[in-house]
Amino acid sequence: MELVALQLNAGADWNANRQRIESLLERLPVSRPLLVQLPENAVVFGGRKAVLSVAEPLGEGPVQDCFAHWAKRLGIWLVVGSMPTRIEGSDKLHTSCLVYDEQGERIACYHKLHLFDVDVADGHGRYRESDTFAPGNELCVVDSPFGRLGLSICYDLRFPELYRALREQGADILMVPAAFTRVTGQAHWLPLLQARAIENQCYVLAAGQVGEHAGGRQTWGHSVILDPWGEICACLPNGEGLIVASLDRQRLDSIRRQMPVAQHARLRAVWRDKK
């Protein structure tokens, strides 16, 4: 079983992004089963107007049909890092991570919990996702041939309690599609990912955006696959491309058995007792 992360330099035009993704999918390994992750903003990486132009109701629309077609034609599990989905009765959208099985069926959807409303010392400067998006309010862990997938998106990475909750729900692989800025990525991307892998004893699959984008945005790239010990299995620092790493279930089980931190965790029990 192999894990794959696609690194993209997406722009504001879905058709151009689709062609980029298709060219990378043509380079996938021949082995199956295969778990393939696209980064955050894989569909469109632009301003509000561009986002609204491709946003679809969950479960219908040509963009989602395209993802389902790719998954079925290639016989892969496809995790779409994020695309904008419409919320009935609201002018806001969700940033949604979609999971398709090898039959092209969408089996899970996760709406990004934590919105990136921050100021960064880069060419873009001010980020306010909440101007366009609404946060989700549910965790999502998905059964798959690879183990249980714990879903998250980009800025979620800074909230360790989310990943502990995913681990408590049985996650084996933490999915972290992202569009980390160059400034924050250089400072924090790899340390945060390694911390999430080590403290939860999970594989981490993190596909990122890379390079220069519209509106002065610069993304860090460095897509990476980590094992449950926090070791780097594969990494792509720059440029579009893909990385591949094998899933070693025996190593995962061995690490958890030899250092059973999930069973040793006591903080929640202490809080309960104090109440």
Coordinates of C-alpha atoms in Angstrom, one line a residue:
M1 CA 0.0 0.0 0.0
E2 CA 1.4 3.4 -1.0
L3 CA 0.6 7.0 0.0
V4 CA 0.9 9.8 -2.6
A5 CA 0.9 13.6 -2.2
L6 CA 0.6 15.9 -5.1
Q7 CA 2.2 19.3 -4.9
L8 CA 0.6 22.1 -7.1
N9 CA 1.0 25.7 -8.1
A10 CA -2.7 26.3 -8.5
G11 CA -4.2 29.5 -9.8
A12 CA -7.6 31.2 -10.1
D13 CA -8.7 29.1 -13.2
W14 CA -10.2 25.7 -12.5
N15 CA -9.6 24.4 -16.1
A16 CA -5.9 25.2 -15.9
N17 CA -5.7 23.6 -12.4
R18 CA -7.5 20.5 -13.7
Q19 CA -4.9 20.1 -16.5
R20 CA -2.1 20.4 -13.9
I21 CA -3.7 17.7 -11.7
E22 CA -4.3 15.4 -14.7
S23 CA -0.7 15.6 -15.8
L24 CA 0.4 14.6 -12.3
L25 CA -2.1 11.8 -12.0
E26 CA -0.6 10.3 -15.2
R27 CA 2.6 9.8 -13.2
L28 CA 1.1 7.7 -10.4
P29 CA 2.6 4.4 -9.5
V30 CA 1.0 1.3 -11.0
S31 CA 0.5 -0.5 -7.7
R32 CA -2.9 -0.6 -6.0
P33 CA -4.4 0.2 -3.6
L34 CA -3.2 3.8 -3.7
L35 CA -4.1 6.7 -1.5
V36 CA -3.7 10.0 -3.3
Q37 CA -4.0 13.5 -1.7
L38 CA -4.4 16.8 -3.4
P39 CA -3.5 20.0 -1.5
E40 CA -5.8 22.7 -0.1
N41 CA -7.3 25.0 -2.8
A42 CA -6.6 22.3 -5.5
V43 CA -9.7 23.5 -7.4
V44 CA -9.1 27.3 -7.3
F45 CA -6.5 29.5 -5.6
G46 CA -7.7 33.1 -5.9
G47 CA -9.9 35.8 -4.6
R48 CA -13.6 35.6 -3.6
K49 CA -14.8 36.0 -7.2
A50 CA -12.8 33.1 -8.4
V51 CA -13.9 30.9 -5.5
L52 CA -17.6 31.7 -6.0
S53 CA -17.3 30.9 -9.7
V54 CA -16.5 27.2 -9.0
A55 CA -18.3 26.6 -5.6
E56 CA -20.8 23.8 -5.8
P57 CA -23.4 22.3 -3.5
L58 CA -22.0 19.3 -1.8
G59 CA -22.6 16.2 -3.9
E60 CA -23.4 17.8 -7.2
G61 CA -21.6 19.7 -10.0
P62 CA -19.0 19.2 -12.7
V63 CA -16.0 19.7 -10.5
Q64 CA -17.0 16.9 -8.1
D65 CA -18.0 14.7 -11.1
C66 CA -14.4 15.2 -12.3
F67 CA -12.9 14.0 -9.0
A68 CA -15.2 10.9 -9.0
H69 CA -14.2 10.1 -12.6
W70 CA -10.5 10.3 -11.8
A71 CA -10.9 8.1 -8.8
K72 CA -12.8 5.4 -10.7
R73 CA -10.8 5.5 -13.9
L74 CA -7.5 5.3 -12.1
G75 CA -8.7 2.9 -9.3
I76 CA -7.4 5.1 -6.6
W77 CA -8.6 6.5 -3.2
L78 CA -8.6 10.3 -3.9
V79 CA -8.6 12.9 -1.2
V80 CA -9.3 16.3 -2.5
G81 CA -7.5 18.6 -0.1
S82 CA -10.2 21.3 -0.4
M83 CA -12.7 22.8 -2.7
P84 CA -15.4 25.5 -2.0
T85 CA -18.9 24.1 -1.3
R86 CA -22.1 26.0 -0.9
I87 CA -24.1 26.3 2.3
E88 CA -27.8 26.3 1.8
G89 CA -29.3 29.6 2.9
S90 CA -26.0 31.3 3.4
D91 CA -23.7 33.6 1.4
K92 CA -20.7 31.9 3.0
L93 CA -19.0 28.7 1.8
H94 CA -17.3 25.8 3.4
T95 CA -13.7 24.8 2.7
S96 CA -14.4 21.1 2.2
C97 CA -12.1 18.0 2.0
L98 CA -13.7 15.3 0.0
V99 CA -12.8 11.6 0.0
Y100 CA -13.5 9.3 -3.0
D101 CA -13.0 5.5 -3.0
E102 CA -11.7 3.5 -6.0
Q103 CA -15.2 3.2 -7.3
G104 CA -15.6 6.9 -7.6
E105 CA -18.0 7.1 -4.7
R106 CA -17.7 10.1 -2.3
I107 CA -17.5 8.4 1.1
A108 CA -16.7 11.4 3.3
C109 CA -16.6 15.1 3.6
Y110 CA -14.9 17.3 6.2
H111 CA -15.5 21.1 6.5
K112 CA -12.4 23.0 7.7
L113 CA -12.8 23.8 11.4
H114 CA -10.3 26.6 11.9
L115 CA -10.3 29.6 9.5
F116 CA -7.1 31.4 8.7
D117 CA -7.7 35.0 9.9
V118 CA -4.2 36.2 10.5
D119 CA -1.6 38.8 9.5
V120 CA 1.6 37.5 7.9
A121 CA 4.7 39.5 7.0
D122 CA 4.6 38.5 3.3
G123 CA 3.5 40.0 0.0
H124 CA -0.2 39.3 0.7
G125 CA -0.1 40.5 4.3
R126 CA -3.7 40.1 5.6
Y127 CA -5.6 36.8 5.4
R128 CA -9.3 36.7 6.4
E129 CA -10.9 33.4 5.3
S130 CA -13.9 34.2 7.4
D131 CA -14.9 36.9 4.9
T132 CA -15.8 34.1 2.5
F133 CA -16.0 30.9 4.5
A134 CA -17.8 29.5 7.5
P135 CA -16.2 27.0 9.8
G136 CA -17.3 23.4 10.1
N137 CA -18.3 21.9 13.4
E138 CA -17.6 18.1 13.1
L139 CA -14.6 15.8 13.1
C140 CA -14.3 13.2 10.4
V141 CA -12.5 9.8 10.5
V142 CA -12.9 7.5 7.5
D143 CA -12.4 3.8 7.2
S144 CA -10.2 2.8 4.2
P145 CA -8.0 -0.1 3.1
F146 CA -5.0 1.9 4.4
G147 CA -6.4 2.3 7.9
R148 CA -8.6 5.0 9.4
L149 CA -8.0 8.5 7.9
G150 CA -8.3 11.5 10.1
L151 CA -9.2 14.6 8.0
S152 CA -8.0 18.1 8.5
I153 CA -7.0 21.1 6.4
C154 CA -4.0 23.5 6.7
Y155 CA -4.5 25.9 9.6
D156 CA -6.1 23.1 11.6
L157 CA -2.5 21.9 12.0
R158 CA -1.9 24.4 14.8
F159 CA -4.6 22.9 17.0
P160 CA -3.2 19.7 18.5
E161 CA -6.5 18.9 20.4
L162 CA -8.1 18.3 17.0
Y163 CA -5.5 15.6 16.2
R164 CA -5.7 14.0 19.6
A165 CA -9.5 13.7 19.1
L166 CA -8.9 12.1 15.7
R167 CA -6.5 9.7 17.2
E168 CA -9.0 8.8 20.0
Q169 CA -11.5 8.0 17.2
G170 CA -9.0 5.5 15.7
A171 CA -7.1 7.6 13.1
D172 CA -4.0 5.8 11.7
I173 CA -3.2 8.4 9.0
L174 CA -3.6 12.1 9.5
M175 CA -4.5 14.0 6.3
V176 CA -3.1 17.5 6.2
P177 CA -3.6 19.1 2.8
A178 CA -2.4 22.7 2.9
A179 CA -1.5 26.0 1.4
F180 CA 1.0 27.2 4.0
T181 CA 2.4 30.6 3.4
R182 CA 6.1 30.8 2.6
V183 CA 6.8 32.7 5.8
T184 CA 4.8 30.5 8.2
G185 CA 5.9 27.4 6.3
Q186 CA 9.6 28.1 6.6
A187 CA 9.2 28.7 10.4
H188 CA 6.6 26.0 11.4
W189 CA 5.5 23.6 8.7
L190 CA 7.8 20.6 9.4
P191 CA 8.0 21.0 13.2
L192 CA 4.2 21.0 13.5
L193 CA 3.7 18.0 11.2
Q194 CA 6.4 16.0 13.0
A195 CA 4.8 16.9 16.4
R196 CA 1.4 15.7 15.2
A197 CA 2.9 12.4 13.9
I198 CA 4.9 11.7 17.0
E199 CA 2.4 12.6 19.7
N200 CA -0.4 10.7 18.0
Q201 CA 1.7 7.9 16.5
C202 CA 0.2 8.2 13.1
Y203 CA 1.4 8.5 9.5
V204 CA 1.0 12.1 8.2
L205 CA 0.2 12.8 4.6
A206 CA 0.7 16.5 3.8
A207 CA 0.2 17.8 0.2
G208 CA 1.0 21.5 -0.2
Q209 CA 0.7 24.3 -2.6
V210 CA 4.0 25.8 -3.9
G211 CA 5.3 29.0 -5.4
E212 CA 3.8 32.3 -6.5
H213 CA 0.0 32.8 -6.7
A214 CA -2.4 35.7 -7.6
G215 CA -2.7 38.5 -5.1
G216 CA 0.9 38.3 -3.9
R217 CA 0.4 34.9 -2.2
Q218 CA 3.5 32.8 -1.8
T219 CA 3.3 29.2 -0.6
W220 CA 5.9 27.0 1.0
G221 CA 5.6 23.7 -0.8
H222 CA 7.6 21.0 1.0
S223 CA 4.9 18.4 0.7
V224 CA 5.9 15.5 3.0
I225 CA 4.9 12.1 4.2
L226 CA 5.9 11.2 7.7
D227 CA 5.9 7.9 9.6
P228 CA 4.5 7.4 13.2
W229 CA 8.0 8.1 14.6
G230 CA 8.1 11.5 12.9
E231 CA 10.7 10.4 10.3
I232 CA 10.5 11.8 6.8
C233 CA 9.5 9.1 4.3
A234 CA 9.4 11.5 1.3
C235 CA 9.5 15.2 0.7
L236 CA 9.3 17.6 -2.3
P237 CA 10.7 21.0 -1.3
N238 CA 10.0 22.9 -4.5
G239 CA 8.1 22.8 -7.8
E240 CA 5.1 20.8 -8.9
G241 CA 5.3 17.0 -8.7
L242 CA 4.4 14.1 -6.5
I243 CA 5.9 12.1 -3.7
V244 CA 5.3 8.4 -2.8
A245 CA 5.9 6.4 0.3
S246 CA 4.9 2.9 1.4
L247 CA 2.6 2.3 4.3
D248 CA 4.2 0.0 6.9
R249 CA 1.4 -1.3 9.1
Q250 CA 3.7 -3.4 11.2
R251 CA 5.9 -0.4 12.0
L252 CA 2.7 1.6 13.0
D253 CA 1.6 -1.2 15.3
S254 CA 5.1 -1.8 16.7
I255 CA 5.5 1.9 17.7
R256 CA 2.1 2.0 19.4
R257 CA 2.7 -1.2 21.2
Q258 CA 6.2 -0.4 22.5
M259 CA 5.3 3.2 23.6
P260 CA 1.5 3.1 24.4
V261 CA 1.0 6.8 24.9
A262 CA -2.7 6.6 24.0
Q263 CA -3.3 4.3 26.9
H264 CA -1.1 6.3 29.2
A265 CA -2.9 9.6 28.6
R266 CA -4.4 10.8 31.9
L267 CA -5.2 14.5 31.5
R268 CA -8.9 14.0 30.7
A269 CA -9.3 11.6 33.5
V270 CA -7.8 14.2 35.9
W271 CA -10.2 16.9 34.7
R272 CA -13.1 14.5 35.1
D273 CA -12.1 13.8 38.7
K274 CA -11.8 17.5 39.6
K275 CA -15.3 18.1 38.4

